[in-house]
Each structure stands twice: as structure tokens, then as C-alpha cells.
mmCIF file of C-alpha atoms in Angstrom:
data_model
loop_
_atom_site.group_PDB
_atom_site.id
_atom_site.type_symbol
_atom_site.label_atom_id
_atom_site.label_comp_id
_atom_site.label_asym_id
_atom_site.label_seq_id
_atom_site.Cartn_x
_atom_site.Cartn_y
_atom_site.Cartn_z
ATOM 1 C CA LYS A 1 0.014 0.131 -0.163
ATOM 2 C CA ALA A 2 1.460 3.118 -0.980
ATOM 3 C CA GLY A 3 2.107 5.754 2.014
ATOM 4 C CA VAL A 4 0.519 9.337 2.761
ATOM 5 C CA THR A 5 1.949 11.670 0.145
ATOM 6 C CA GLN A 6 2.423 15.499 0.623
ATOM 7 C CA THR A 7 2.591 18.033 -2.078
ATOM 8 C CA PRO A 8 4.836 20.100 -2.665
ATOM 9 C CA ARG A 9 7.574 18.985 -0.434
ATOM 10 C CA TYR A 10 9.190 22.280 -0.541
ATOM 11 C CA LEU A 11 7.864 25.833 -0.925
ATOM 12 C CA ILE A 12 8.775 29.262 -0.476
ATOM 13 C CA LYS A 13 6.342 32.057 -0.577
ATOM 14 C CA THR A 14 6.254 35.563 0.389
ATOM 15 C CA ARG A 15 4.472 37.293 3.452
ATOM 16 C CA GLY A 16 0.991 38.188 2.725
ATOM 17 C CA GLN A 17 0.806 35.542 -0.040
ATOM 18 C CA GLN A 18 -1.238 32.642 0.425
ATOM 19 C CA VAL A 19 -0.760 29.062 -0.072
ATOM 20 C CA THR A 20 -2.325 25.625 -0.843
ATOM 21 C CA LEU A 21 -0.901 22.334 0.747
ATOM 22 C CA SER A 22 -2.334 18.635 -0.486
ATOM 23 C CA CYS A 23 -2.363 15.675 1.366
ATOM 24 C CA SER A 24 -3.324 12.257 0.079
ATOM 25 C CA PRO A 25 -3.977 9.710 2.723
ATOM 26 C CA ILE A 26 -3.414 6.013 2.505
ATOM 27 C CA SER A 27 -6.167 4.119 0.372
ATOM 28 C CA GLY A 28 -9.146 3.333 2.464
ATOM 29 C CA HIS A 29 -8.343 5.619 5.354
ATOM 30 C CA ARG A 30 -11.098 8.676 5.714
ATOM 31 C CA SER A 31 -9.392 10.818 8.346
ATOM 32 C CA VAL A 32 -6.918 13.209 7.992
ATOM 33 C CA SER A 33 -5.290 15.720 10.232
ATOM 34 C CA TRP A 34 -2.803 18.281 9.821
ATOM 35 C CA TYR A 35 0.124 19.603 12.124
ATOM 36 C CA GLN A 36 2.406 22.517 12.073
ATOM 37 C CA GLN A 37 6.143 22.123 13.510
ATOM 38 C CA THR A 38 8.166 25.193 14.361
ATOM 39 C CA PRO A 39 11.646 24.939 15.906
ATOM 40 C CA GLY A 40 11.239 24.402 19.514
ATOM 41 C CA GLN A 41 7.659 23.560 19.290
ATOM 42 C CA GLY A 42 5.859 19.779 19.177
ATOM 43 C CA LEU A 43 3.732 18.715 16.470
ATOM 44 C CA GLN A 44 0.612 21.342 17.115
ATOM 45 C CA PHE A 45 -2.686 20.033 15.782
ATOM 46 C CA LEU A 46 -4.322 22.396 12.956
ATOM 47 C CA PHE A 47 -7.549 20.163 12.058
ATOM 48 C CA GLU A 48 -9.111 16.908 11.333
ATOM 49 C CA TYR A 49 -11.115 15.951 8.641
ATOM 50 C CA PHE A 50 -13.436 12.889 8.301
ATOM 51 C CA SER A 51 -15.926 12.428 5.601
ATOM 52 C CA GLU A 52 -15.590 15.586 4.096
ATOM 53 C CA THR A 53 -16.074 17.477 7.440
ATOM 54 C CA GLN A 54 -14.133 19.125 9.812
ATOM 55 C CA ARG A 55 -14.227 17.144 12.828
ATOM 56 C CA ASN A 56 -11.797 18.610 15.479
ATOM 57 C CA LYS A 57 -9.708 22.126 14.915
ATOM 58 C CA GLY A 58 -6.950 23.366 16.981
ATOM 59 C CA ASN A 59 -6.029 26.475 18.451
ATOM 60 C CA PHE A 60 -4.920 28.429 14.889
ATOM 61 C CA PRO A 61 -6.208 31.605 13.545
ATOM 62 C CA GLY A 62 -8.992 31.557 10.924
ATOM 63 C CA ARG A 63 -6.111 32.278 8.131
ATOM 64 C CA PHE A 64 -5.565 28.759 8.504
ATOM 65 C CA SER A 65 -8.338 26.486 6.885
ATOM 66 C CA GLY A 66 -8.795 23.289 5.088
ATOM 67 C CA ARG A 67 -11.280 20.898 3.284
ATOM 68 C CA GLN A 68 -11.307 17.064 2.240
ATOM 69 C CA PHE A 69 -12.688 15.749 -1.068
ATOM 70 C CA SER A 70 -15.008 12.896 -1.415
ATOM 71 C CA ASN A 71 -11.846 10.622 -2.305
ATOM 72 C CA SER A 72 -10.592 11.778 1.031
ATOM 73 C CA ARG A 73 -7.719 13.902 -0.157
ATOM 74 C CA SER A 74 -7.022 16.974 1.756
ATOM 75 C CA GLU A 75 -5.761 20.395 1.454
ATOM 76 C CA MET A 76 -5.048 23.074 3.911
ATOM 77 C CA ASN A 77 -4.886 26.869 3.280
ATOM 78 C CA VAL A 78 -2.978 29.196 4.800
ATOM 79 C CA SER A 79 -3.994 33.163 3.757
ATOM 80 C CA THR A 80 -1.919 36.552 4.332
ATOM 81 C CA LEU A 81 1.339 34.582 5.164
ATOM 82 C CA GLU A 82 3.267 35.563 7.934
ATOM 83 C CA LEU A 83 6.753 35.012 8.895
ATOM 84 C CA GLY A 84 5.918 32.880 11.800
ATOM 85 C CA ASP A 85 3.950 30.877 9.470
ATOM 86 C CA SER A 86 7.281 29.084 8.366
ATOM 87 C CA ALA A 87 7.161 25.464 9.578
ATOM 88 C CA LEU A 88 7.169 21.862 8.494
ATOM 89 C CA TYR A 89 3.421 20.999 7.921
ATOM 90 C CA LEU A 90 2.600 17.333 8.539
ATOM 91 C CA CYS A 91 -0.812 15.457 7.546
ATOM 92 C CA ALA A 92 -1.527 12.175 8.868
ATOM 93 C CA SER A 93 -3.983 9.497 7.880
ATOM 94 C CA THR A 94 -5.935 7.000 10.008
ATOM 95 C CA PRO A 95 -7.857 3.873 9.207
ATOM 96 C CA TRP A 96 -11.676 4.051 9.319
ATOM 97 C CA GLY A 97 -12.523 2.859 13.022
ATOM 98 C CA SER A 98 -9.624 3.850 14.610
ATOM 99 C CA SER A 99 -8.880 6.599 17.687
ATOM 100 C CA TYR A 100 -5.123 4.748 17.837
ATOM 101 C CA GLU A 101 -3.288 4.825 14.527
ATOM 102 C CA GLN A 102 -1.847 7.779 12.772
ATOM 103 C CA TYR A 103 0.205 7.426 9.635
ATOM 104 C CA PHE A 104 2.030 10.364 8.942
ATOM 105 C CA GLY A 105 3.388 11.967 5.341
ATOM 106 C CA PRO A 106 6.886 13.446 5.130
ATOM 107 C CA GLY A 107 5.639 16.729 5.437
ATOM 108 C CA THR A 108 5.666 20.082 3.442
ATOM 109 C CA ARG A 109 8.516 22.657 4.413
ATOM 110 C CA LEU A 110 6.811 26.002 3.929
ATOM 111 C CA THR A 111 9.402 29.240 3.845
ATOM 112 C CA VAL A 112 7.385 32.567 4.079
ATOM 113 C CA THR A 113 10.119 35.163 3.344
ATOM 114 C CA ILE B 1 -4.040 22.715 26.670
ATOM 115 C CA LEU B 2 -2.731 19.541 27.417
ATOM 116 C CA ASN B 3 1.390 19.774 27.830
ATOM 117 C CA VAL B 4 3.185 17.028 26.939
ATOM 118 C CA GLU B 5 6.706 17.293 27.701
ATOM 119 C CA GLN B 6 9.792 15.113 26.833
ATOM 120 C CA SER B 7 13.168 14.751 28.637
ATOM 121 C CA PRO B 8 15.910 15.171 27.621
ATOM 122 C CA GLN B 9 15.839 17.153 24.931
ATOM 123 C CA SER B 10 18.701 15.780 23.309
ATOM 124 C CA LEU B 11 21.267 12.968 24.082
ATOM 125 C CA HIS B 12 24.511 11.438 22.831
ATOM 126 C CA VAL B 13 25.267 7.978 23.560
ATOM 127 C CA GLN B 14 28.214 5.623 22.543
ATOM 128 C CA GLU B 15 27.689 2.616 20.612
ATOM 129 C CA GLY B 16 26.461 -0.394 22.597
ATOM 130 C CA ASP B 17 25.202 1.962 25.420
ATOM 131 C CA SER B 18 21.651 1.613 26.651
ATOM 132 C CA THR B 19 19.499 4.811 27.156
ATOM 133 C CA ASN B 20 16.039 6.064 28.121
ATOM 134 C CA PHE B 21 13.796 8.849 27.906
ATOM 135 C CA THR B 22 10.773 10.286 29.884
ATOM 136 C CA CYS B 23 7.615 11.411 28.207
ATOM 137 C CA SER B 24 5.506 13.426 31.263
ATOM 138 C CA PHE B 25 1.431 13.847 30.206
ATOM 139 C CA PRO B 26 -1.416 15.342 32.095
ATOM 140 C CA SER B 27 -2.928 12.074 33.663
ATOM 141 C CA SER B 28 -6.713 13.450 32.995
ATOM 142 C CA ASN B 29 -8.680 12.705 29.469
ATOM 143 C CA PHE B 30 -6.253 9.647 29.118
ATOM 144 C CA TYR B 31 -7.157 7.428 25.908
ATOM 145 C CA ALA B 32 -3.411 6.207 24.832
ATOM 146 C CA LEU B 33 0.003 7.033 24.711
ATOM 147 C CA HIS B 34 2.091 7.006 21.320
ATOM 148 C CA TRP B 35 5.822 6.534 20.403
ATOM 149 C CA TYR B 36 7.125 7.409 17.524
ATOM 150 C CA ARG B 37 10.470 7.444 15.752
ATOM 151 C CA TRP B 38 11.397 10.179 13.634
ATOM 152 C CA GLU B 39 14.358 10.187 11.048
ATOM 153 C CA THR B 40 15.491 13.369 9.358
ATOM 154 C CA ALA B 41 13.528 13.740 6.166
ATOM 155 C CA LYS B 42 11.266 10.799 6.598
ATOM 156 C CA SER B 43 7.801 10.397 8.192
ATOM 157 C CA PRO B 44 7.436 9.873 11.677
ATOM 158 C CA GLU B 45 7.080 5.864 12.498
ATOM 159 C CA ALA B 46 5.002 4.495 15.166
ATOM 160 C CA LEU B 47 6.567 2.527 17.549
ATOM 161 C CA PHE B 48 4.039 1.711 20.255
ATOM 162 C CA VAL B 49 0.658 2.302 21.448
ATOM 163 C CA MET B 50 -0.214 1.904 25.202
ATOM 164 C CA THR B 51 -3.505 2.075 26.564
ATOM 165 C CA LEU B 52 -3.597 0.434 30.212
ATOM 166 C CA ASN B 53 -1.735 1.427 33.010
ATOM 167 C CA GLY B 54 1.253 -0.766 33.709
ATOM 168 C CA ASP B 55 1.313 -1.590 29.745
ATOM 169 C CA GLU B 56 4.901 -2.716 29.088
ATOM 170 C CA LYS B 57 5.553 -2.909 25.261
ATOM 171 C CA LYS B 58 8.661 -4.429 23.247
ATOM 172 C CA LYS B 59 10.038 -4.411 19.610
ATOM 173 C CA GLY B 60 13.531 -5.591 19.394
ATOM 174 C CA ARG B 61 15.917 -3.424 21.433
ATOM 175 C CA ILE B 62 13.393 -1.038 22.148
ATOM 176 C CA SER B 63 10.693 -1.244 24.856
ATOM 177 C CA ALA B 64 8.062 1.204 26.372
ATOM 178 C CA THR B 65 6.219 1.495 29.845
ATOM 179 C CA LEU B 66 3.076 3.573 30.813
ATOM 180 C CA ASN B 67 1.995 4.675 34.066
ATOM 181 C CA THR B 68 -1.578 6.494 33.740
ATOM 182 C CA LYS B 69 -2.051 7.261 37.204
ATOM 183 C CA GLU B 70 1.042 9.519 37.705
ATOM 184 C CA GLY B 71 1.037 10.520 33.889
ATOM 185 C CA TYR B 72 4.767 9.188 32.713
ATOM 186 C CA SER B 73 5.713 6.732 30.008
ATOM 187 C CA TYR B 74 9.411 5.801 29.477
ATOM 188 C CA LEU B 75 11.223 4.595 26.207
ATOM 189 C CA TYR B 76 14.386 2.428 26.867
ATOM 190 C CA ILE B 77 16.629 1.367 24.049
ATOM 191 C CA LYS B 78 19.185 -1.554 24.962
ATOM 192 C CA GLY B 79 22.343 -1.508 22.728
ATOM 193 C CA SER B 80 21.991 1.701 21.276
ATOM 194 C CA GLN B 81 23.117 1.279 17.562
ATOM 195 C CA PRO B 82 24.172 4.178 14.790
ATOM 196 C CA GLU B 83 20.576 3.505 13.075
ATOM 197 C CA ASP B 84 18.860 4.256 16.217
ATOM 198 C CA SER B 85 19.801 7.740 15.867
ATOM 199 C CA ALA B 86 16.493 9.858 15.332
ATOM 200 C CA THR B 87 13.978 11.876 17.233
ATOM 201 C CA TYR B 88 11.552 9.988 19.492
ATOM 202 C CA LEU B 89 8.172 11.745 19.712
ATOM 203 C CA CYS B 90 6.048 10.616 22.446
ATOM 204 C CA ALA B 91 1.857 11.882 22.077
ATOM 205 C CA HIS B 92 -0.838 11.940 24.565
ATOM 206 C CA ASN B 93 -4.302 10.633 22.614
ATOM 207 C CA THR B 94 -7.468 11.864 24.149
ATOM 208 C CA GLY B 95 -9.751 10.045 22.034
ATOM 209 C CA ASN B 96 -10.407 13.437 19.912
ATOM 210 C CA GLN B 97 -6.916 14.941 19.492
ATOM 211 C CA PHE B 98 -3.135 14.071 19.642
ATOM 212 C CA TYR B 99 -0.788 15.888 21.959
ATOM 213 C CA PHE B 100 2.752 15.779 21.102
ATOM 214 C CA GLY B 101 6.064 16.255 23.093
ATOM 215 C CA THR B 102 9.026 18.231 21.579
ATOM 216 C CA GLY B 103 11.009 15.161 20.983
ATOM 217 C CA THR B 104 14.178 13.657 22.480
ATOM 218 C CA SER B 105 16.867 13.628 19.822
ATOM 219 C CA LEU B 106 19.363 10.869 19.951
ATOM 220 C CA THR B 107 22.598 10.431 18.392
ATOM 221 C CA VAL B 108 24.508 7.306 18.553
ATOM 222 C CA ILE B 109 27.882 7.740 18.316
ATOM 223 C CA PRO B 110 30.068 4.828 16.755
#
């Protein structure tokens, strides 16, 4: 089975721009979670989508949004980028019926200049 | 906000040494405790999931224990090898959300 894939792997944007990151979960997984990692911080939960609906949301400003498509692929969008948004963004997919397992993608490294 | 703390932040050991790390978490709203191994430029890889107080899990030279009453878990590596070099993350799963620590970075010196 193919693992979780994320595109692009690296991205450089300018302050004020917006960005969209993509995550394709493992086939059959219907839940996708997004995390942000900045230097010195643990993975910070952004949001979780299940069956195209946002099921949980972390404590991030409204500039961070996401969606999930009918094929379970998910995108997250950050509008009006700030320097502090520079981070590694990871997504993880969870098998149907499980609260225990998360399979992570390799991440997208976003640099905001 | 649930704070998960890991110590030490980083560790250098000689090949063959045994080592251990600590993960502390709030004992309330406990559903599961996860350990992940994260090598540079790769995806975090699940090592263990533990749900019951007193749980002990083992995979080869790596093992973990769980104390949910006092809110801590230990990860042990016996006879460290250079390929064990990675960041080890723990996460407190409340059933709704995962709360991660900042990780322990392990370097095993040949």
C-alpha cells in the first residue's frame, strides 16, 4: 500500500501571499489530520477531517483552513502568510474505525520570506 | 491545552550503551500514549501504542512502559546502534486529539 503523500515537499512564499498544501491519505483511510511543527515546538494540531467534514480544530487563527474531498484527499490553505508561518506541515491519515493509529506523510516545508 | 513534556531534549550516547527517555503527560482525559520514531527527512513512524496503566511494550531492543496514574512513560533502548539515531516523539491521545511533546533527539556515536 502506498503511504501518505504530501505535495509539494518544499515551498517558498512571500509575506502576504497565500498557499495551498495537499495531502493524499493511504487508500481506504477516511480521516486526515494536519499538524504544524516550528523550531522548538512539538507538533501542533491544526485540524482533522473525516468524510469531508471538519471534526476537530486546534487553536490556530482563521487564516488556516482546510477541506477534504470525496476521495479523502485533503488540502490546507494559509492566507495572508506571516513570517511565523514558516514551518514543517505534516498530515496524517487514520484507518476507518481507529482512534489509535496515525500514519504520517513526509511533510511540506514552507518558508515565508 | 494539555502539555506533554519530554526529557532530555537531546542525548548523545556511544554505540552499545543503553539509554532511556521520559514522556510526561496530564493524567486526565487519557485514551492512549503513542511513541514515534522520526528520522530526518522521513515520516514519523509509529513504535508503540499503550492504553492501560502498567502496559509494557517491546520491539526488538526498544521497549516502553506506561504509568497513567502519575502521567509518565519511559522509552528504553538497549545496546544503542547508530541506526537508532532519530528523534523520538511521544503523543498523548485524548480520543479526540493527539498532543505531542517536542521530542528527544538521540545521536548514537559509532
